[in-house]
Coordinates of C-alpha atoms in Angstrom, one line a residue:
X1144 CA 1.0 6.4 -7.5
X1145 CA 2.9 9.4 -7.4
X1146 CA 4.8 8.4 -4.8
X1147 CA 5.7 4.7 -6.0
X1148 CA 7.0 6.9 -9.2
X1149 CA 9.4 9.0 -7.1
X1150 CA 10.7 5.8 -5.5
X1151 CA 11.4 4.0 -8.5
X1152 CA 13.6 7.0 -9.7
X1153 CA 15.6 7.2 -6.4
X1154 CA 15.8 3.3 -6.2
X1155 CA 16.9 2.7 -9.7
X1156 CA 19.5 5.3 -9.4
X1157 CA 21.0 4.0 -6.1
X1158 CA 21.0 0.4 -7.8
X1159 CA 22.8 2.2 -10.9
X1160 CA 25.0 3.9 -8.2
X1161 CA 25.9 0.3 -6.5
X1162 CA 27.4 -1.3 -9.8
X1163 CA 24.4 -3.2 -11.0
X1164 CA 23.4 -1.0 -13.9
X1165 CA 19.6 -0.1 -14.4
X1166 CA 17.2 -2.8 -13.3
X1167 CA 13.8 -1.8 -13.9
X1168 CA 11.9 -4.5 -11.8
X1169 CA 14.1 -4.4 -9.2
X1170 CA 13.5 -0.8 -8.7
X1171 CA 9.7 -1.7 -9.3
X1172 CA 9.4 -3.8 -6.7
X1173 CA 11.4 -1.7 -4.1
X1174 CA 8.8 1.0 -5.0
X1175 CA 5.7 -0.9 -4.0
X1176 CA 6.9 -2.3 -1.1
X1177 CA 7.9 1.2 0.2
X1178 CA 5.0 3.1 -1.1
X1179 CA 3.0 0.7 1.0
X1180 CA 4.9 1.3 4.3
X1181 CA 4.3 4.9 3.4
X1182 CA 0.8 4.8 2.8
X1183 CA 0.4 2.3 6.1
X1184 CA 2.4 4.7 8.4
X1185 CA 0.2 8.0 7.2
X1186 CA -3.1 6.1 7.6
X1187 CA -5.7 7.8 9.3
X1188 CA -9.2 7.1 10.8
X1189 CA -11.4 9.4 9.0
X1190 CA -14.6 9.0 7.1
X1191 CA -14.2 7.9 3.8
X1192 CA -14.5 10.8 0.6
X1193 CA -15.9 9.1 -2.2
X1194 CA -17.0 12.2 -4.0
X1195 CA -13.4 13.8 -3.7
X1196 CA -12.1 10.1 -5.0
X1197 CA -14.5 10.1 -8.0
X1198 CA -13.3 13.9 -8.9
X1199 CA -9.6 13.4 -8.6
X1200 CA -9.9 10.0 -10.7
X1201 CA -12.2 12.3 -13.6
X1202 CA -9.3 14.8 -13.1
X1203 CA -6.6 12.5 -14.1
X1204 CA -8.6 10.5 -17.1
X1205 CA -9.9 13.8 -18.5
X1206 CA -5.9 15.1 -18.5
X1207 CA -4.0 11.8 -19.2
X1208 CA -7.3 11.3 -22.1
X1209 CA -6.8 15.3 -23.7
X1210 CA -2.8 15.4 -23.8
X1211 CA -2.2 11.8 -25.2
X1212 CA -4.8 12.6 -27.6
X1213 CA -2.6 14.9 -28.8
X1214 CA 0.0 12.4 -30.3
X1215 CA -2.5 9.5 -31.0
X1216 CA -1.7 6.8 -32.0
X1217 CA 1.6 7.2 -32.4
X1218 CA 2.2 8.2 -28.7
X1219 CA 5.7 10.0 -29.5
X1220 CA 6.5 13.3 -28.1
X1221 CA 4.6 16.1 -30.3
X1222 CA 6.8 19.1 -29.2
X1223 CA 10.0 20.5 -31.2
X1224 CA 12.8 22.3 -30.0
X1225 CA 16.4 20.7 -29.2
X1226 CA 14.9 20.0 -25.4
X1227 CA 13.6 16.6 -27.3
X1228 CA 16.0 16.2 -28.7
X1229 CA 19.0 15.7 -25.8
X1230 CA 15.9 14.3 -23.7
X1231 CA 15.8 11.2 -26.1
X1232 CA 19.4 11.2 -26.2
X1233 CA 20.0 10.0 -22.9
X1234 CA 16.6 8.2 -22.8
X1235 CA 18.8 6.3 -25.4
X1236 CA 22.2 5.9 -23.7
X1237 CA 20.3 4.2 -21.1
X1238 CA 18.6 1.6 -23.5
X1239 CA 21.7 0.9 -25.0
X1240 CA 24.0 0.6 -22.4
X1241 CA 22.0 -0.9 -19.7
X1242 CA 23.4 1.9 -16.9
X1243 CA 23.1 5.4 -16.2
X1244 CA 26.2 8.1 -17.7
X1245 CA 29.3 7.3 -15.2
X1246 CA 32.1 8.3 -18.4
X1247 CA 33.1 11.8 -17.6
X1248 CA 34.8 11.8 -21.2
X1249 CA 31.5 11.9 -22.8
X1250 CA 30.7 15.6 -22.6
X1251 CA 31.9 16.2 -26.2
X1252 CA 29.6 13.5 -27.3
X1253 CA 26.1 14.0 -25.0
X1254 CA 27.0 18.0 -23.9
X1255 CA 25.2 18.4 -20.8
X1256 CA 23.5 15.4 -21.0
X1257 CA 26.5 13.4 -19.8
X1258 CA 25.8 15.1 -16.1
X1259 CA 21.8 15.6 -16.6
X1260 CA 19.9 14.7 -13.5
X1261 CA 18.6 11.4 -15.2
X1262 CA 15.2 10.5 -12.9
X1263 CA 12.6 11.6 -15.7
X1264 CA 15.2 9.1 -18.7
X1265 CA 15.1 6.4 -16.1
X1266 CA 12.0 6.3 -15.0
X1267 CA 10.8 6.3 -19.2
X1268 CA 13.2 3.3 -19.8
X1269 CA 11.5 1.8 -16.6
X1270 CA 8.1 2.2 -17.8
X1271 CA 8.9 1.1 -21.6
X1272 CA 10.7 -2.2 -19.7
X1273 CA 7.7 -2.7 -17.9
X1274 CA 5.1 -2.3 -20.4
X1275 CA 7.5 -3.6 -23.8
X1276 CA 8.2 -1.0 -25.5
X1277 CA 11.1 1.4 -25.9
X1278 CA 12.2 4.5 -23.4
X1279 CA 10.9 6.6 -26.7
X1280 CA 7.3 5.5 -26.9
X1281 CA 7.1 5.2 -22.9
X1282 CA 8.4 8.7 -22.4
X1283 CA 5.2 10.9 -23.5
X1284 CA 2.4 8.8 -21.7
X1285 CA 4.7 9.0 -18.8
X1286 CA 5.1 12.7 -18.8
X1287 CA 0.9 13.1 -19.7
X1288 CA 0.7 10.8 -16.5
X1289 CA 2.6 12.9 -14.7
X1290 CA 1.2 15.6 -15.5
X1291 CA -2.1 14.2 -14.8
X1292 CA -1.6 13.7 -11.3
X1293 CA 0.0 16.4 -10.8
X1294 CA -4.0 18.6 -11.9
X1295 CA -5.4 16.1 -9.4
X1296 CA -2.7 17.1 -6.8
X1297 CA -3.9 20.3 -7.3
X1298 CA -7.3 19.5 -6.1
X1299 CA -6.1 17.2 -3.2
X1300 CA -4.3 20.6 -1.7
X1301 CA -7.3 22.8 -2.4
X1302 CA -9.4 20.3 -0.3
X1303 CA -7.2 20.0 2.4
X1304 CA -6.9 24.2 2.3
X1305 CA -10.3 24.1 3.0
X1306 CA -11.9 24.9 -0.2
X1307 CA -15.6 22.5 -1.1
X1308 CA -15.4 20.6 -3.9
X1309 CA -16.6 22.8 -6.9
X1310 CA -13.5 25.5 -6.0
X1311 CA -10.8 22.7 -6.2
X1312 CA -12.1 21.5 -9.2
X1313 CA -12.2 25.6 -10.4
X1314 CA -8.1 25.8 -9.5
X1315 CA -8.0 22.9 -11.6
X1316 CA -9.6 24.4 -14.1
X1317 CA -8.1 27.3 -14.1
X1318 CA -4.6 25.6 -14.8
X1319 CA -6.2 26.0 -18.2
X1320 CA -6.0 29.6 -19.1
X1321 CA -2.2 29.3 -19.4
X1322 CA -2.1 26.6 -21.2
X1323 CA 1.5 27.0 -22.7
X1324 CA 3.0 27.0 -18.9
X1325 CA 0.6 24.2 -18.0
X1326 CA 0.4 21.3 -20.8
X1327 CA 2.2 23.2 -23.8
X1328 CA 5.3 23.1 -21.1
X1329 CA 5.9 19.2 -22.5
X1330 CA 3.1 19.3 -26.0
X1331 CA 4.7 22.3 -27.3
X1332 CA 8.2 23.3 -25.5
X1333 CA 9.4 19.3 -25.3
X1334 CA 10.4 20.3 -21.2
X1335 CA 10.1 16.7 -20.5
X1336 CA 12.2 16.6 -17.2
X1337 CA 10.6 19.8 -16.1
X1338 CA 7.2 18.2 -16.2
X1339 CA 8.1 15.2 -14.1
X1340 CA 9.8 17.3 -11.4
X1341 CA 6.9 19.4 -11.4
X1342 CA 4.9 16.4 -10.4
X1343 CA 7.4 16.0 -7.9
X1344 CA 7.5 19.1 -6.4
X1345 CA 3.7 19.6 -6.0
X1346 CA 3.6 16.0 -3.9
X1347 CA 6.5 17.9 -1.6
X1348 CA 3.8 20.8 -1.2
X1349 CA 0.7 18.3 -0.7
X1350 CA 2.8 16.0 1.9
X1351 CA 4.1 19.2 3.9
X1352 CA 0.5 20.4 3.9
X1353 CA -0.3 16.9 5.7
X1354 CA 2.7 17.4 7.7
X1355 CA 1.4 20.9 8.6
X1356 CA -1.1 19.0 10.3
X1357 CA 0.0 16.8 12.0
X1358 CA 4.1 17.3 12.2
X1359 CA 6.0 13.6 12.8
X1360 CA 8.5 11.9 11.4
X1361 CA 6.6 8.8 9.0
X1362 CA 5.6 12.9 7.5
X1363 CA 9.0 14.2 7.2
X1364 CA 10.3 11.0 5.3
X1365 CA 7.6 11.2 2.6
X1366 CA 8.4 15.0 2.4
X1367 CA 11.8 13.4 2.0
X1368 CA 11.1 11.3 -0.6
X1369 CA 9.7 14.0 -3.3
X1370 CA 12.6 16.3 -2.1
X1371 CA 15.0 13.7 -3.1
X1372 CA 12.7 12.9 -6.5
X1373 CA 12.7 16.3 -7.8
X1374 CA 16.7 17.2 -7.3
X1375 CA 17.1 14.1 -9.1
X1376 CA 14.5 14.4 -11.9
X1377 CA 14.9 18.6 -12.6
X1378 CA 16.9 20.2 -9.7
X1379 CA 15.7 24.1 -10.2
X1380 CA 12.2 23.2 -8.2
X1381 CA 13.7 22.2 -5.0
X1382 CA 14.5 25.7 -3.9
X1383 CA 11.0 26.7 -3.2
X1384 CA 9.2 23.9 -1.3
X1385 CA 12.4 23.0 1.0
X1386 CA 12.6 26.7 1.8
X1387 CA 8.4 26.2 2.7
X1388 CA 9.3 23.2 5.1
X1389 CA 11.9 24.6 6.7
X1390 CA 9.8 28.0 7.6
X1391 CA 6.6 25.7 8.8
X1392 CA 9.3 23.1 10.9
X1393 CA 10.8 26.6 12.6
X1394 CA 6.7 27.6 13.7
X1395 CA 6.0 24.4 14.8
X1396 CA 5.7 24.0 18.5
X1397 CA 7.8 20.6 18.1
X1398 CA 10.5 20.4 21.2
X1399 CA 14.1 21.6 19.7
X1400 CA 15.2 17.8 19.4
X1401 CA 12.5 16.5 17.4
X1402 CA 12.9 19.6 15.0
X1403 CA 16.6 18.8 14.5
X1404 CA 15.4 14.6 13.8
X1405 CA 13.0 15.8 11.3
X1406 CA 15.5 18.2 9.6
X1407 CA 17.8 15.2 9.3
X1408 CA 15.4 13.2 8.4
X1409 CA 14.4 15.6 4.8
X1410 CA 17.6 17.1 4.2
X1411 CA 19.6 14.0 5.0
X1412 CA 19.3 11.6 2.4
X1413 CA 18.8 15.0 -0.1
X1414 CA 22.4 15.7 0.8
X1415 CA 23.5 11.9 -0.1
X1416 CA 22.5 11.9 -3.6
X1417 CA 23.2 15.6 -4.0
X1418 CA 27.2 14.3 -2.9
X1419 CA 27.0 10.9 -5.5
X1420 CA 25.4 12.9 -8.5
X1421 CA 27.9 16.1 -8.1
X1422 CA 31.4 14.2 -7.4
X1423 CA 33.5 14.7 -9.8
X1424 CA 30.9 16.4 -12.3
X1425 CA 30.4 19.9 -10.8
X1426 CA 29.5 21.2 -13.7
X1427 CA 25.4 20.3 -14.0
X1428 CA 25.8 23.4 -11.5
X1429 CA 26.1 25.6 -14.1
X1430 CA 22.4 25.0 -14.9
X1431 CA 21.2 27.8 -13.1
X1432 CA 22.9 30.7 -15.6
X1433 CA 21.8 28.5 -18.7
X1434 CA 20.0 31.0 -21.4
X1435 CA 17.7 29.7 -24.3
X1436 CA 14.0 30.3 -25.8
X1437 CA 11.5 30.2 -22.9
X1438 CA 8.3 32.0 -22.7
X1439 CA 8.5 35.6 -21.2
X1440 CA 5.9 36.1 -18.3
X1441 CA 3.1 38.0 -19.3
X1442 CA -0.4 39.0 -20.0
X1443 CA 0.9 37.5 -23.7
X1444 CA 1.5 34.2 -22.2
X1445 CA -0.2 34.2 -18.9
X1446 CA -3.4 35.9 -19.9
X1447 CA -4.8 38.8 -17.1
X1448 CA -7.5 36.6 -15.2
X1449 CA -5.0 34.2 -13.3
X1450 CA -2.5 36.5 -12.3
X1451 CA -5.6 38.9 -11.0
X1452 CA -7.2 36.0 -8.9
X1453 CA -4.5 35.1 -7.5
X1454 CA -3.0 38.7 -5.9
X1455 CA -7.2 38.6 -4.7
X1456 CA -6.5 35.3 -3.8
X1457 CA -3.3 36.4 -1.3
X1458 CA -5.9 39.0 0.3
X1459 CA -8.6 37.1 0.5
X1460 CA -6.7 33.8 2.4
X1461 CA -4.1 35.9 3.9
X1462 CA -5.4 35.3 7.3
X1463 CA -6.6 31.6 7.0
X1464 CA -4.2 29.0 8.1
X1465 CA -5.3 26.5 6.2
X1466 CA -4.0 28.5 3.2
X1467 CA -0.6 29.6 4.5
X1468 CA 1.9 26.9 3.3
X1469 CA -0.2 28.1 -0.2
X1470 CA 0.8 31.4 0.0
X1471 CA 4.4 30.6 1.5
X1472 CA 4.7 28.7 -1.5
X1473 CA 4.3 31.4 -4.0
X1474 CA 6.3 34.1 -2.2
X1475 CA 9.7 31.7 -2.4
X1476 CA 8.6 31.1 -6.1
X1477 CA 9.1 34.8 -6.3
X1478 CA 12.1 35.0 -4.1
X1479 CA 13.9 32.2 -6.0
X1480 CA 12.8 33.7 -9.7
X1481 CA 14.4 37.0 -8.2
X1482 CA 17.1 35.3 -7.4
X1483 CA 17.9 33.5 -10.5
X1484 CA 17.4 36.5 -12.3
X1485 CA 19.9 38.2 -10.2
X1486 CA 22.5 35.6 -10.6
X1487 CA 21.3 35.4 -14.8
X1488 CA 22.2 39.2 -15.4
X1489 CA 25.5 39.2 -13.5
X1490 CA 26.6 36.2 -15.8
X1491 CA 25.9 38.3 -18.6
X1492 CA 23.2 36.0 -19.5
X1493 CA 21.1 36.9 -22.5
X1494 CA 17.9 35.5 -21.1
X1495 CA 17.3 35.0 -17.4
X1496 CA 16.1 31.6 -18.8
X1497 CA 15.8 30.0 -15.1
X1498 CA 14.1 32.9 -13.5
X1499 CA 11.3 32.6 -16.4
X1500 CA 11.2 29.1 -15.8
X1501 CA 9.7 29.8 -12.3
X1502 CA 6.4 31.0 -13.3
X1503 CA 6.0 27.3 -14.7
X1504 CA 5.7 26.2 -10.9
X1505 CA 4.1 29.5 -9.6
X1506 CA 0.5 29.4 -11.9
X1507 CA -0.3 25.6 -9.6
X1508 CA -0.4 27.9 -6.0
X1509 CA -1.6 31.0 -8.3
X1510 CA -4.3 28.8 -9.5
X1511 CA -5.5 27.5 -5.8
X1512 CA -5.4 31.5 -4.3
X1513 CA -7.2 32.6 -7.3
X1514 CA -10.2 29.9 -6.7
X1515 CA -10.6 31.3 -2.9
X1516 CA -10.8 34.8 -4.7
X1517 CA -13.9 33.0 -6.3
X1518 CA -15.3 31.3 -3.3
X1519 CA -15.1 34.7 -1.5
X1520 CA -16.6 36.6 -4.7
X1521 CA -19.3 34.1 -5.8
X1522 CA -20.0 32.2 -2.7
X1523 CA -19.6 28.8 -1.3
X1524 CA -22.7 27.4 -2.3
X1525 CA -21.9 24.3 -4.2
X1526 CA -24.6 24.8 -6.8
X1527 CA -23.1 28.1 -7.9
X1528 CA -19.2 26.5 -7.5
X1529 CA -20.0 23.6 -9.7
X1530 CA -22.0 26.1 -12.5
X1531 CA -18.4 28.3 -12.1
X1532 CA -16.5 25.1 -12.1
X1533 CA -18.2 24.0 -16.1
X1534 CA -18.3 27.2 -17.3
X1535 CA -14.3 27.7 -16.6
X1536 CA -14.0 24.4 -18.2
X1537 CA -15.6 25.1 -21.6
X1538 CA -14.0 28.7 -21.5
X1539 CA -10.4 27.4 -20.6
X1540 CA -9.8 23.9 -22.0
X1541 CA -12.1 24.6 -25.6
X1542 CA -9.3 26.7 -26.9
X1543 CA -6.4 24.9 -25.6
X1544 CA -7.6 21.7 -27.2
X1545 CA -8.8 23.4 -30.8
X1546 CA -5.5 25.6 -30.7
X1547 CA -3.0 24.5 -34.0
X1548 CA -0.6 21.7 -33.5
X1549 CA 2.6 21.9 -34.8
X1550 CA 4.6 19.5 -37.1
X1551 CA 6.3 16.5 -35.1
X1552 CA 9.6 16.3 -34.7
X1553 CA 9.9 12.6 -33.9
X1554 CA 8.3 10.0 -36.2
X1555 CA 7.9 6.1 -35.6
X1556 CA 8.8 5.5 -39.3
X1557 CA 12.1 7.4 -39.8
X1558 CA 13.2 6.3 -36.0
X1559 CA 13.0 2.6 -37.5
X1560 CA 14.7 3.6 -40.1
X1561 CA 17.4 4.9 -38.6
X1562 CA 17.7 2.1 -36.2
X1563 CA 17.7 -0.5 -38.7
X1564 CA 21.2 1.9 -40.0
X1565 CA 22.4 2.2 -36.7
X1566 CA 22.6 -2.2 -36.5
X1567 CA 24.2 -2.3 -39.4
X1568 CA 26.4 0.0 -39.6
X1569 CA 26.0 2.9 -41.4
X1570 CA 24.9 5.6 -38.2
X1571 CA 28.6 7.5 -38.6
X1572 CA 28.1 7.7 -42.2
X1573 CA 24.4 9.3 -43.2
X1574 CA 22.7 12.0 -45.0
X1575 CA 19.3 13.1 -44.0
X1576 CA 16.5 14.2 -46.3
X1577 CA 13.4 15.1 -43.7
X1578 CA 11.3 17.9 -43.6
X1579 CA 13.0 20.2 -41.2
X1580 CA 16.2 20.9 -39.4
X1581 CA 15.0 19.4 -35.7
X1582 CA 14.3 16.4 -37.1
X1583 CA 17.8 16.0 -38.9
X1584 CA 19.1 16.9 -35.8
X1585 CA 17.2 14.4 -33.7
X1586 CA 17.9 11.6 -36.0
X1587 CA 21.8 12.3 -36.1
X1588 CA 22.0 12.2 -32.2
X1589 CA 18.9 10.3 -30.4
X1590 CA 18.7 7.9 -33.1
X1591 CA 21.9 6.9 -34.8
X1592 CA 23.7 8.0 -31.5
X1593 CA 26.4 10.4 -33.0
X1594 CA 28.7 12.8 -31.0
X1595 CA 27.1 16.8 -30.5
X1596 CA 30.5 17.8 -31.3
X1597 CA 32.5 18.0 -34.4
X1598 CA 32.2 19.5 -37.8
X1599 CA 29.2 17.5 -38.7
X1600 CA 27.0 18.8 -36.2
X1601 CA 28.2 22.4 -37.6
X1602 CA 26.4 21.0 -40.9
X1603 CA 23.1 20.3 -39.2
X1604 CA 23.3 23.5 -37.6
X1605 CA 23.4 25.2 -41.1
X1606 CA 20.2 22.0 -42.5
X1607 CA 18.0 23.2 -45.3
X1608 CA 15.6 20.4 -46.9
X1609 CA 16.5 21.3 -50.3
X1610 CA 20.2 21.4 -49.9
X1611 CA 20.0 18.0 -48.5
X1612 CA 18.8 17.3 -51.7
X1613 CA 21.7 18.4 -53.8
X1614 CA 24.8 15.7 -53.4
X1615 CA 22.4 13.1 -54.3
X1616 CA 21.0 14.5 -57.5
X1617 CA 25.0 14.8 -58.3
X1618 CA 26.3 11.7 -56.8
X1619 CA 28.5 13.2 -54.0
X1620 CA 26.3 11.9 -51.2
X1621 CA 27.3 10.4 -48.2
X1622 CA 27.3 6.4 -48.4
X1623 CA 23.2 6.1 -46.7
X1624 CA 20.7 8.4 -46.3
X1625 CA 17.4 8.1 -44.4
X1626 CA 14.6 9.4 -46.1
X1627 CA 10.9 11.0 -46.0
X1628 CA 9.5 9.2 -49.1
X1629 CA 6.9 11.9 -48.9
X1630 CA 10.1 14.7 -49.4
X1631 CA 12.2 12.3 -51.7
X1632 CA 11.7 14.3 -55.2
X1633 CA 11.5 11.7 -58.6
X1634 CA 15.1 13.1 -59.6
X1635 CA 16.7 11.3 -56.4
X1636 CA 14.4 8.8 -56.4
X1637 CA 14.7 7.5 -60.0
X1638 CA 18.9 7.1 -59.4
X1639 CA 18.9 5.8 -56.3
X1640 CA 18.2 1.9 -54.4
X1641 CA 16.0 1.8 -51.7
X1642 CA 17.8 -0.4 -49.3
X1643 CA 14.9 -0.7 -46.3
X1644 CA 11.5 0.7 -46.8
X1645 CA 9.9 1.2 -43.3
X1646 CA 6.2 2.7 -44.2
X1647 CA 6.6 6.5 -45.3
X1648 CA 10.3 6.5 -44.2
X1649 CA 13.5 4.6 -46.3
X1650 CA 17.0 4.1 -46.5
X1651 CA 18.5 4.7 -49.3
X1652 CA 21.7 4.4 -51.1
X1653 CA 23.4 5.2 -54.9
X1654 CA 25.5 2.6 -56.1
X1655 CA 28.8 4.1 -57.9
X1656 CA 28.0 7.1 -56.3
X1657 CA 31.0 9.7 -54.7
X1658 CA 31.3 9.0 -51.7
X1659 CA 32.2 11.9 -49.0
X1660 CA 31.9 13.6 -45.8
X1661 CA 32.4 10.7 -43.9
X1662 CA 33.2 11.0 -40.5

């Protein structure tokens, strides 16, 4: 699955690339028929694993069961922050235009967004095509998904590293105990792409631990594959697991030629689409000295147990080799954050936003070295793994799932609403009385598709709920305005005409009334 994901992304953008704009089942079926070929040319005669199948499929429902849970029934993203925003932006450009951003003269109206590695927005439009509904509702699931197989990754590598069953499903279940970098990275933080590249960049680590073992070329292209997948859905995850491939290809005993073809064959096709997404828009570069909020590693965030295991962990599986592409893994985390930080404070850089970013990555090999600390503490008896294995589940996922949510930014009623304005209209010309600031600021942009530049967005930047209020108690309002019914005081609502009612969201307009601040 995981892999038919990645090659929808790549194939969707090379059909964008081609002139034929985003084609959803197109892309679909290219995906299937070269998952299969993959899956045919890395088949193996071994016994079959039921148990391990029956664990990794619980893994997934449990996840995918937990996080969209968390936005039911409405199935929305639940985070805040302008991430969501600009996420559902270009989620939208694609919808409405049928074809990925090729106008360079749109970075006044999208920002960044106009150069954005688009795999995560395409692959949401995909899904809502193929499942019809919109790139909005399809975006969430598909990020829970992802984030869903990317726990039962997690135990797929611990298995293969050795570890019995009841430890993998412990390094599952001690992705837990940080729960803001694990789930609240796309419940909370709205790090949408991140979450998908993620997924990405864990397969990269799984397949080059099957490469590991056996080292040929039907390897090296699905290494190739999830290289390409996570440049193209968040590029800052890359670094780490190319840099592990290319240290296990150089202590392989392969002959000097079939190194060179299996180079070629992963960094290849990664140089092609690096070349067609950077000509003549250089400047997504510049994501690597970005600052903004981010959480600061530490005990705070990251809690004392994980980060303890896992130094244990680096002792205790130092020697075994089934554990070294692990503990490679990890150390160019921490080479890379060092790195970024490096580059981030000689910018000038407020925040050394990217270097932070990295622990997001580093608790899924933290999490696999701290469970052989376990095995080598507790035991391997599987009794005792699968008692350690509950009790870290009630003691790790009870408080992440009873911890407060916070207020939605997105809601199914107002987006309706300001759809319905946006056909007819009325986007260009709109006040917005809604409960916060974020959700103003979504509506303007991802949902009546407005430009991020220009003196209106300086308004938004200064939104207050009751201020909104104010031109329409005096008549100077703009011509529309889309509405919270539950925010809309009696003063406003007793001089004004509801034009569309859509459940506890309207648009509303004043007849006679001044109208201003149009842009």
């Amino acid at each position: 699955m995981t892999c038919c994901l990645a090659v929808i992304a790549i194939a969707g953008y090379a059909i964008d690339g081609l002139g034929f704009g985003v084609q959803p089942w197109t892309a679909l079926a290219v995906a299937l028929v070269v998952t299969g070929a993959a899956a045919w040319s890395r088949l193996r005669p071994v016994e079959p694993q039921s148990a391990d199948l029956a664990a990794w499929l619980g893994i997934v429902f449990f996840v995918v069961t937990m996080c969209l849970g968390m936005s039911w029934p409405s199935l929305v993203p639940p985070g805040r922050g302008p991430d969501l925003t600009h996420h559902l932006l270009l989620v939208d450009y694609i919808q409405q235009h049928g074809h990925l951003v090729h106008d360079r003269s749109l970075d006044g109206t999208m920002g960044e967004m106009a150069h954005y590695t688009p795999a995560s927005h395409l692959l949401a439009v995909v899904a809502g095509a193929v499942f019809g509904v919109d790139g909005l509702r399809a975006f969430f699931p598909l990020t829970v998904l992802c984030a869903a197989l990317t726990a039962g990754l997690v135990f797929l590598i611990a298995r293969r590293g050795g570890l019995p069953a009841p430890y993998a499903m412990v390094a599952v279940a001690l992705l837990f105990l940080p729960a803001q970098y694990f789930f609240g990275a796309f419940t909370h933080d709205s790090f949408l792409a991140q979450t998908v590249s993620t997924l990405f960049a864990v397969a990269m680590w799984w397949a080059i631990e099957q490469w590991d073992d056996q080292p040929d070329l039907a390897g090296a292209g699905v290494i190739a594959i999830f290289l390409v997948a996570t440049f193209l859905a968040w590029p800052i995850w890359l670094g780490a697991p190319l840099l592990v491939f290319l240290a296990m290809l150089l202590r392989t005993g392969l002959p000097a030629r079939v190194r060179v073809q299996q180079m070629a064959m992963v960094i290849v096709p990664l140089l092609a689409v690096f070349l067609a997404h950077s000509w003549h828009r250089w400047g997504w570069i510049v994501i690597v000295r970005t600052s903004g909020a981010v959480l600061h590693p530490s005990l705070d965030s990251l809690g004392a147990v994980l980060p303890i295991l896992a130094l244990a962990g680096l002792v205790v599986a130092g020697r075994a080799r089934r554990a070294r592409v692990t503990i490679v893994l990890l150390i160019m985390i921490a080479l890379q954050a060092v790195t970024l930080f490096a580059i981030a404070k000689a910018e000038g850089a407020d925040t050394p936003y990217m270097a932070f970013k990295m622990m997001y990555l580093a608790i899924y090999p933290m999490a696999i070295l701290a469970a052989y600390a376990l095995k080598w503490g507790v035991g391997s008896g599987e009794p005792i793994g699968w008692l350690l294995a509950a009790v870290l589940l009630v003691v790790a996922v009870r408080p992440a799932l009873s911890a407060p949510r916070s207020i939605p930014v997105v809601d199914l009623d107002l987006n309706a609403a300001g759809q319905w304005l946006r056909s007819n209209g009325g986007a260009a010309c709109t006040d917005y009385m809604v409960a916060d600031a974020e959700t103003a600021y979504w509506l303007h942009l991802a949902v009546l598709g407005n430009p991020r530049s220009g003196e209106r967005m300086r308004e938004l930047d200064r939104y207050d709920p009751r201020a909104a209020v104010a031109p329409w108690i005096t008549a100077d309002g703009r011509k529309f305005a889309i509405v919270d019914l539950r925010q809309l005081p009696d003063e406003v609502r007793s001089r004004v005409q509801i034009v569309h009612e859509f459940g506890k969201a309207a648009v509303i307009s004043r007849p006679g009334a001044t109208m201003v601040g149009c842009d």
